[in-house]
Short mmCIF file of C-alpha atoms in Angstrom, two decimals:
data_model
loop_
_atom_site.label_atom_id
_atom_site.label_comp_id
_atom_site.label_asym_id
_atom_site.label_seq_id
_atom_site.Cartn_x
_atom_site.Cartn_y
_atom_site.Cartn_z
CA UNK A 133 51.73 -2.69 -67.17
CA UNK A 134 53.35 -5.61 -66.36
CA UNK A 135 51.78 -7.24 -62.84
CA UNK A 136 49.55 -9.96 -61.66
CA UNK A 137 46.34 -9.22 -61.21
CA UNK A 138 44.74 -11.85 -59.13
CA UNK A 139 43.00 -9.33 -56.94
CA UNK A 140 40.61 -8.58 -58.93
CA UNK A 141 39.31 -11.58 -60.74
CA UNK A 142 35.64 -11.79 -60.22
CA UNK A 143 32.75 -14.55 -60.96
CA UNK A 144 32.04 -13.91 -64.40
CA UNK A 145 28.60 -14.95 -63.64
CA UNK A 146 28.16 -12.22 -61.18
CA UNK A 147 27.15 -9.92 -64.20
CA UNK A 148 24.16 -11.27 -64.30
CA UNK A 149 22.83 -11.01 -60.79
CA UNK A 150 19.60 -9.08 -61.05
CA UNK A 151 19.49 -5.94 -59.43
CA UNK A 152 18.59 -5.97 -55.86
CA UNK A 153 17.93 -2.16 -53.88
CA UNK A 154 20.73 0.44 -54.46
CA UNK A 155 23.76 -0.01 -54.09
CA UNK A 156 25.67 1.60 -51.58
CA UNK A 157 29.55 3.01 -52.33
CA UNK A 158 31.56 5.31 -50.07
CA UNK A 159 34.83 6.21 -49.22
CA UNK A 160 37.63 7.65 -51.14
CA UNK A 161 37.53 11.48 -52.75
CA UNK A 162 40.62 9.54 -54.98
CA UNK A 163 38.12 6.88 -56.50
CA UNK A 164 34.92 9.45 -56.25
CA UNK A 165 34.68 10.71 -59.43
CA UNK A 166 35.88 7.78 -61.58
CA UNK A 167 33.35 5.44 -59.36
CA UNK A 168 30.70 8.47 -60.04
CA UNK A 169 31.64 7.95 -63.84
CA UNK A 170 31.35 4.28 -63.84
CA UNK A 171 27.72 4.52 -62.24
CA UNK A 172 26.36 6.48 -64.85
CA UNK A 173 27.59 4.51 -67.65
CA UNK A 174 26.23 1.45 -65.53
CA UNK A 175 22.76 2.46 -65.09
CA UNK A 176 23.01 3.66 -68.51
CA UNK A 177 23.77 -0.37 -69.46
CA UNK A 178 21.38 -1.44 -66.60
CA UNK A 179 18.77 0.73 -66.03
CA UNK A 180 17.21 -1.46 -63.54
CA UNK A 181 20.00 -0.75 -60.97
CA UNK A 182 20.66 1.70 -58.35
CA UNK A 183 23.81 3.56 -57.22
CA UNK A 184 24.75 5.74 -54.57
CA UNK A 185 28.09 7.22 -54.20
CA UNK A 186 29.38 9.31 -52.36
CA UNK A 187 32.93 10.76 -51.09
CA UNK A 188 34.25 11.49 -47.30
CA UNK A 189 37.45 8.81 -47.21
CA UNK A 190 39.10 5.57 -47.33
CA UNK A 191 38.81 5.96 -43.24
CA UNK A 192 35.09 6.51 -43.81
CA UNK A 193 34.24 4.38 -46.52
CA UNK A 194 35.73 1.64 -44.46
CA UNK A 195 34.35 2.37 -41.42
CA UNK A 196 31.00 2.75 -43.36
CA UNK A 197 31.30 -1.18 -44.55
CA UNK A 198 32.32 -2.03 -41.02
CA UNK A 199 28.91 -0.62 -39.99
CA UNK A 200 26.58 -1.98 -42.65
CA UNK A 201 25.97 1.54 -44.11
CA UNK A 202 27.53 1.12 -47.29
CA UNK A 203 27.71 -1.92 -48.94
CA UNK A 204 31.17 -1.08 -51.04
CA UNK A 205 34.01 0.84 -49.43
CA UNK A 206 36.23 2.95 -52.03
CA UNK A 207 39.98 3.04 -50.79
CA UNK A 208 43.25 4.19 -51.86
CA UNK A 209 45.11 1.55 -49.53
CA UNK A 210 45.06 -1.84 -48.80
CA UNK A 211 43.00 -2.37 -45.83
CA UNK A 212 44.76 -2.16 -42.51
CA UNK A 213 45.39 -4.63 -39.55
CA UNK A 214 42.75 -2.89 -37.19
CA UNK A 215 40.26 -2.63 -39.88
CA UNK A 216 40.35 -6.39 -40.38
CA UNK A 217 40.31 -6.50 -36.61
CA UNK A 218 36.75 -5.04 -36.84
CA UNK A 219 35.51 -7.17 -39.38
CA UNK A 220 36.13 -10.00 -37.92
CA UNK A 221 34.13 -8.58 -34.95
CA UNK A 222 31.13 -8.79 -36.69
CA UNK A 223 32.03 -11.94 -38.56
CA UNK A 224 31.88 -10.19 -41.51
CA UNK A 225 34.81 -11.10 -43.99
CA UNK A 226 36.00 -8.18 -46.59
CA UNK A 227 36.99 -9.33 -50.50
CA UNK A 228 39.44 -6.98 -52.35
CA UNK A 229 39.00 -6.19 -55.53
CA UNK A 230 41.82 -3.74 -57.70
CA UNK A 231 39.38 -1.46 -59.73
CA UNK A 232 42.26 0.64 -61.31
CA UNK A 233 45.98 2.54 -60.33
CA UNK A 234 46.82 5.89 -59.79
CA UNK A 235 49.91 8.15 -60.29
CA UNK A 236 50.13 10.57 -57.34
CA UNK A 237 51.67 14.00 -58.23
CA UNK A 238 53.56 16.36 -56.14
CA UNK A 239 52.38 19.41 -57.07
CA UNK A 240 53.41 22.98 -56.63
CA UNK A 241 51.69 26.62 -57.51
CA UNK A 242 52.60 27.45 -61.50
CA UNK A 243 55.11 30.13 -60.37
CA UNK A 244 57.21 27.54 -58.83
CA UNK A 245 60.36 27.19 -61.55
CA UNK A 246 61.58 23.96 -59.40
CA UNK A 247 60.06 21.20 -61.91
CA UNK A 248 62.01 18.30 -60.07
CA UNK A 249 62.68 16.48 -56.67
CA UNK A 250 63.91 13.73 -55.54
CA UNK A 251 62.35 11.48 -52.99
CA UNK A 252 64.81 12.40 -50.65
CA UNK A 253 63.95 16.01 -51.10
CA UNK A 254 60.33 15.54 -50.44
CA UNK A 255 60.63 13.62 -47.61
CA UNK A 256 62.66 16.60 -46.01
CA UNK A 257 60.06 18.47 -46.72
CA UNK A 258 57.10 17.09 -45.97
CA UNK A 259 59.15 15.87 -42.66
CA UNK A 260 60.11 19.88 -41.76
CA UNK A 261 63.96 19.54 -42.78
CA UNK A 262 63.66 21.24 -46.10
CA UNK A 263 61.76 24.61 -45.17
CA UNK A 264 62.85 27.33 -48.48
CA UNK A 265 62.40 26.43 -51.49
CA UNK A 266 65.92 28.27 -52.26
CA UNK A 267 67.22 25.34 -50.95
CA UNK A 268 65.96 23.02 -53.94
CA UNK A 269 66.91 25.25 -56.67
CA UNK A 270 64.39 27.85 -56.00
CA UNK A 271 63.36 31.07 -55.05
CA UNK A 272 64.33 32.59 -51.64
CA UNK A 273 60.44 31.55 -50.54
CA UNK A 274 59.24 29.60 -47.16
CA UNK A 275 57.87 26.12 -48.69
CA UNK A 276 53.99 26.16 -47.41
CA UNK A 277 53.27 22.49 -47.42
CA UNK A 278 49.98 20.96 -47.42
CA UNK A 279 48.52 17.53 -46.94
CA UNK A 280 45.49 14.96 -46.93
CA UNK A 281 43.67 14.37 -43.42
CA UNK A 282 44.99 11.85 -41.42
CA UNK A 283 41.65 9.55 -42.19
CA UNK A 284 42.38 9.61 -46.28
CA UNK A 285 44.10 6.68 -47.85
CA UNK A 286 45.87 9.00 -50.17
CA UNK A 287 47.77 10.54 -46.75
CA UNK A 288 48.36 7.15 -46.13
CA UNK A 289 50.13 6.31 -49.23
CA UNK A 290 52.00 8.91 -49.52
CA UNK A 291 53.26 8.80 -45.78
CA UNK A 292 54.70 5.12 -46.65
CA UNK A 293 55.65 5.75 -50.23
CA UNK A 294 57.37 9.02 -50.13
CA UNK A 295 58.24 9.27 -46.72
CA UNK A 296 59.63 6.05 -46.32
CA UNK A 297 56.92 5.31 -43.63
CA UNK A 298 58.24 8.50 -41.09
CA UNK A 299 56.15 11.19 -39.78
CA UNK A 300 54.85 14.15 -41.54
CA UNK A 301 55.72 17.73 -40.00
CA UNK A 302 53.91 18.58 -36.65
CA UNK A 303 52.79 21.94 -38.44
CA UNK A 304 51.34 20.52 -42.26
CA UNK A 305 48.51 21.84 -43.16
CA UNK A 306 45.43 19.20 -43.59
CA UNK A 307 43.27 19.37 -46.18
CA UNK A 308 39.36 17.58 -45.93
CA UNK A 309 39.88 16.86 -49.47
CA UNK A 310 41.66 16.93 -52.59
CA UNK A 311 39.82 20.02 -54.51
CA UNK A 312 40.92 21.77 -50.79
CA UNK A 313 44.49 21.07 -51.97
CA UNK A 314 44.44 22.49 -55.28
CA UNK A 315 42.59 25.48 -54.17
CA UNK A 316 45.28 26.36 -51.99
CA UNK A 317 48.48 26.04 -54.19
CA UNK A 318 46.34 27.46 -57.00
CA UNK A 319 46.45 30.44 -54.16
CA UNK A 320 49.64 29.46 -52.37
CA UNK A 321 53.46 30.71 -54.20
CA UNK A 322 55.10 28.71 -51.95
CA UNK A 323 53.01 25.49 -51.65
CA UNK A 324 53.18 21.99 -51.98
CA UNK A 325 51.06 19.43 -52.20
CA UNK A 326 50.26 16.06 -53.76
CA UNK A 327 47.28 15.19 -55.63
CA UNK A 328 45.66 11.88 -57.64
CA UNK A 329 46.56 12.50 -61.75
CA UNK A 330 43.17 12.81 -62.63
CA UNK A 331 42.26 16.09 -60.54
CA UNK A 332 45.70 17.37 -62.24
CA UNK A 333 44.38 20.97 -64.32
CA UNK A 334 46.50 23.98 -64.93
CA UNK A 335 45.99 25.25 -61.60
CA UNK A 336 49.12 23.62 -60.55
CA UNK A 337 51.79 22.75 -61.44
CA UNK A 338 52.90 19.06 -61.15
CA UNK A 339 56.59 18.16 -60.60
CA UNK A 340 58.57 15.64 -61.95
CA UNK A 341 59.82 13.19 -59.47
CA UNK A 342 62.88 10.98 -59.47
CA UNK A 343 62.98 7.37 -56.75
CA UNK A 344 67.11 6.74 -57.95
CA UNK A 345 68.50 9.73 -56.13
CA UNK A 346 68.22 12.13 -58.90
CA UNK A 347 69.70 9.78 -62.29
CA UNK A 348 66.28 9.43 -63.47
CA UNK A 349 63.33 11.69 -63.32
CA UNK A 350 59.47 11.11 -64.56
CA UNK A 351 56.46 13.18 -64.89
CA UNK A 352 53.37 11.71 -63.60
CA UNK A 353 51.00 10.71 -66.58
CA UNK A 354 48.85 7.53 -67.37
CA UNK A 355 51.86 6.75 -69.90
CA UNK A 356 54.83 6.72 -67.32
CA UNK A 357 52.28 4.97 -64.89
CA UNK A 358 51.36 1.95 -67.09
CA UNK A 359 54.89 1.78 -68.05
CA UNK A 360 56.40 1.99 -64.43
CA UNK A 361 58.69 4.85 -64.99
CA UNK A 362 56.80 6.97 -62.18
CA UNK A 363 57.49 5.95 -58.93
CA UNK A 364 54.28 6.41 -57.13
CA UNK A 365 51.86 4.68 -58.48
CA UNK A 366 49.32 2.60 -56.01
CA UNK A 367 46.43 0.58 -56.47
CA UNK A 368 42.99 1.63 -56.13
CA UNK A 369 40.17 -0.94 -54.32
CA UNK A 370 37.15 -1.68 -53.77
CA UNK A 371 36.16 -3.72 -50.39
CA UNK A 372 32.99 -5.22 -49.74
CA UNK A 373 31.31 -8.03 -47.40
CA UNK A 374 31.40 -11.57 -49.06
CA UNK A 375 27.84 -11.94 -48.45
CA UNK A 376 27.19 -9.04 -50.60
CA UNK A 377 28.64 -10.86 -53.68
CA UNK A 378 24.87 -10.63 -54.94
CA UNK A 379 23.98 -7.22 -54.51
CA UNK A 380 27.52 -5.85 -55.48
CA UNK A 381 28.59 -7.90 -58.29
CA UNK A 382 27.35 -7.00 -61.60
CA UNK A 383 28.34 -3.50 -60.78
CA UNK A 384 32.26 -4.19 -59.68
CA UNK A 385 31.88 -6.75 -62.94
CA UNK A 386 31.13 -3.86 -64.86
CA UNK A 387 33.85 -1.60 -63.30
CA UNK A 388 36.73 -4.19 -64.76
CA UNK A 389 34.81 -5.42 -67.84
CA UNK A 390 36.05 -3.43 -71.08
CA UNK A 391 34.05 -0.83 -71.10
CA UNK A 392 34.41 0.02 -67.20
CA UNK A 393 37.97 0.06 -67.95
CA UNK A 394 37.97 2.25 -70.91
CA UNK A 395 36.30 4.71 -68.64
CA UNK A 396 39.04 3.78 -66.14
CA UNK A 397 41.54 5.13 -68.63
CA UNK A 398 39.63 7.90 -70.08
CA UNK A 399 39.69 9.59 -66.43
CA UNK A 400 42.92 9.69 -65.95
CA UNK A 401 43.82 6.76 -63.85
CA UNK A 402 45.53 3.55 -65.27
CA UNK A 403 43.86 -0.01 -65.84
CA UNK A 404 43.97 -2.81 -63.91
CA UNK A 405 45.53 -4.40 -67.43
CA UNK A 406 46.21 -1.76 -70.58
CA UNK A 407 45.53 -4.97 -73.45
CA UNK A 408 41.58 -5.02 -72.44
CA UNK A 409 41.75 -1.26 -73.29
CA UNK A 410 43.56 -1.26 -76.89
CA UNK A 411 41.73 -0.48 -80.14
#
């Protein structure tokens, strides 16, 4: 990936900080399985450590960070202005670390013959302007639209990138977690939703997406996300209070190490620097 990675630069000496009490990590469901895997590998290297990882969504993680009930907030979007103001009101100073990149896959029921959509078509579908699959080359079937709930960073990113910051349709079906979207799309022939690349499985079908009016389409994959041909890609973040660097530093440094970034790739995410994981 040809990007500048200033946000994730971390002091190397933090690798050698001594472990304190259990590190609490909370937030994005997109980052949850990756962080759980990183925690297991981290504890294999540092058995004196202690890490507790829970989900709940980006907004939940940010709120917990402000309330000091977590040490690291997992986020699938950048911190909001309002959250920054809350940090400031509590005399906290947030630090931002990009730990991976993620392709957001648009998925439909496997029986759906539609295999590609433009950004404009997706915007129209999720805003309720297109309500039948026959209008985008599919069967005469009602489109059933599934989305993440409003506290989700994935919800926010999809709105910004795909809907051009316009509002979702009022009748969109909000799901509390990615697994619920997968189950709903699997069970509903006319369904459409969106999930992180790492969650793709045979029970849902990803569609190719075009951001240039249908000239070029790309399927979501680590490779297309890394080379820039797939357009719906976002950074994934860890946020923490700078005063807790000694507490969180060793884990974050591990996540950004070649070993940690190799795990990022193995879990279906895009490393912050592909060069770090090449054999």
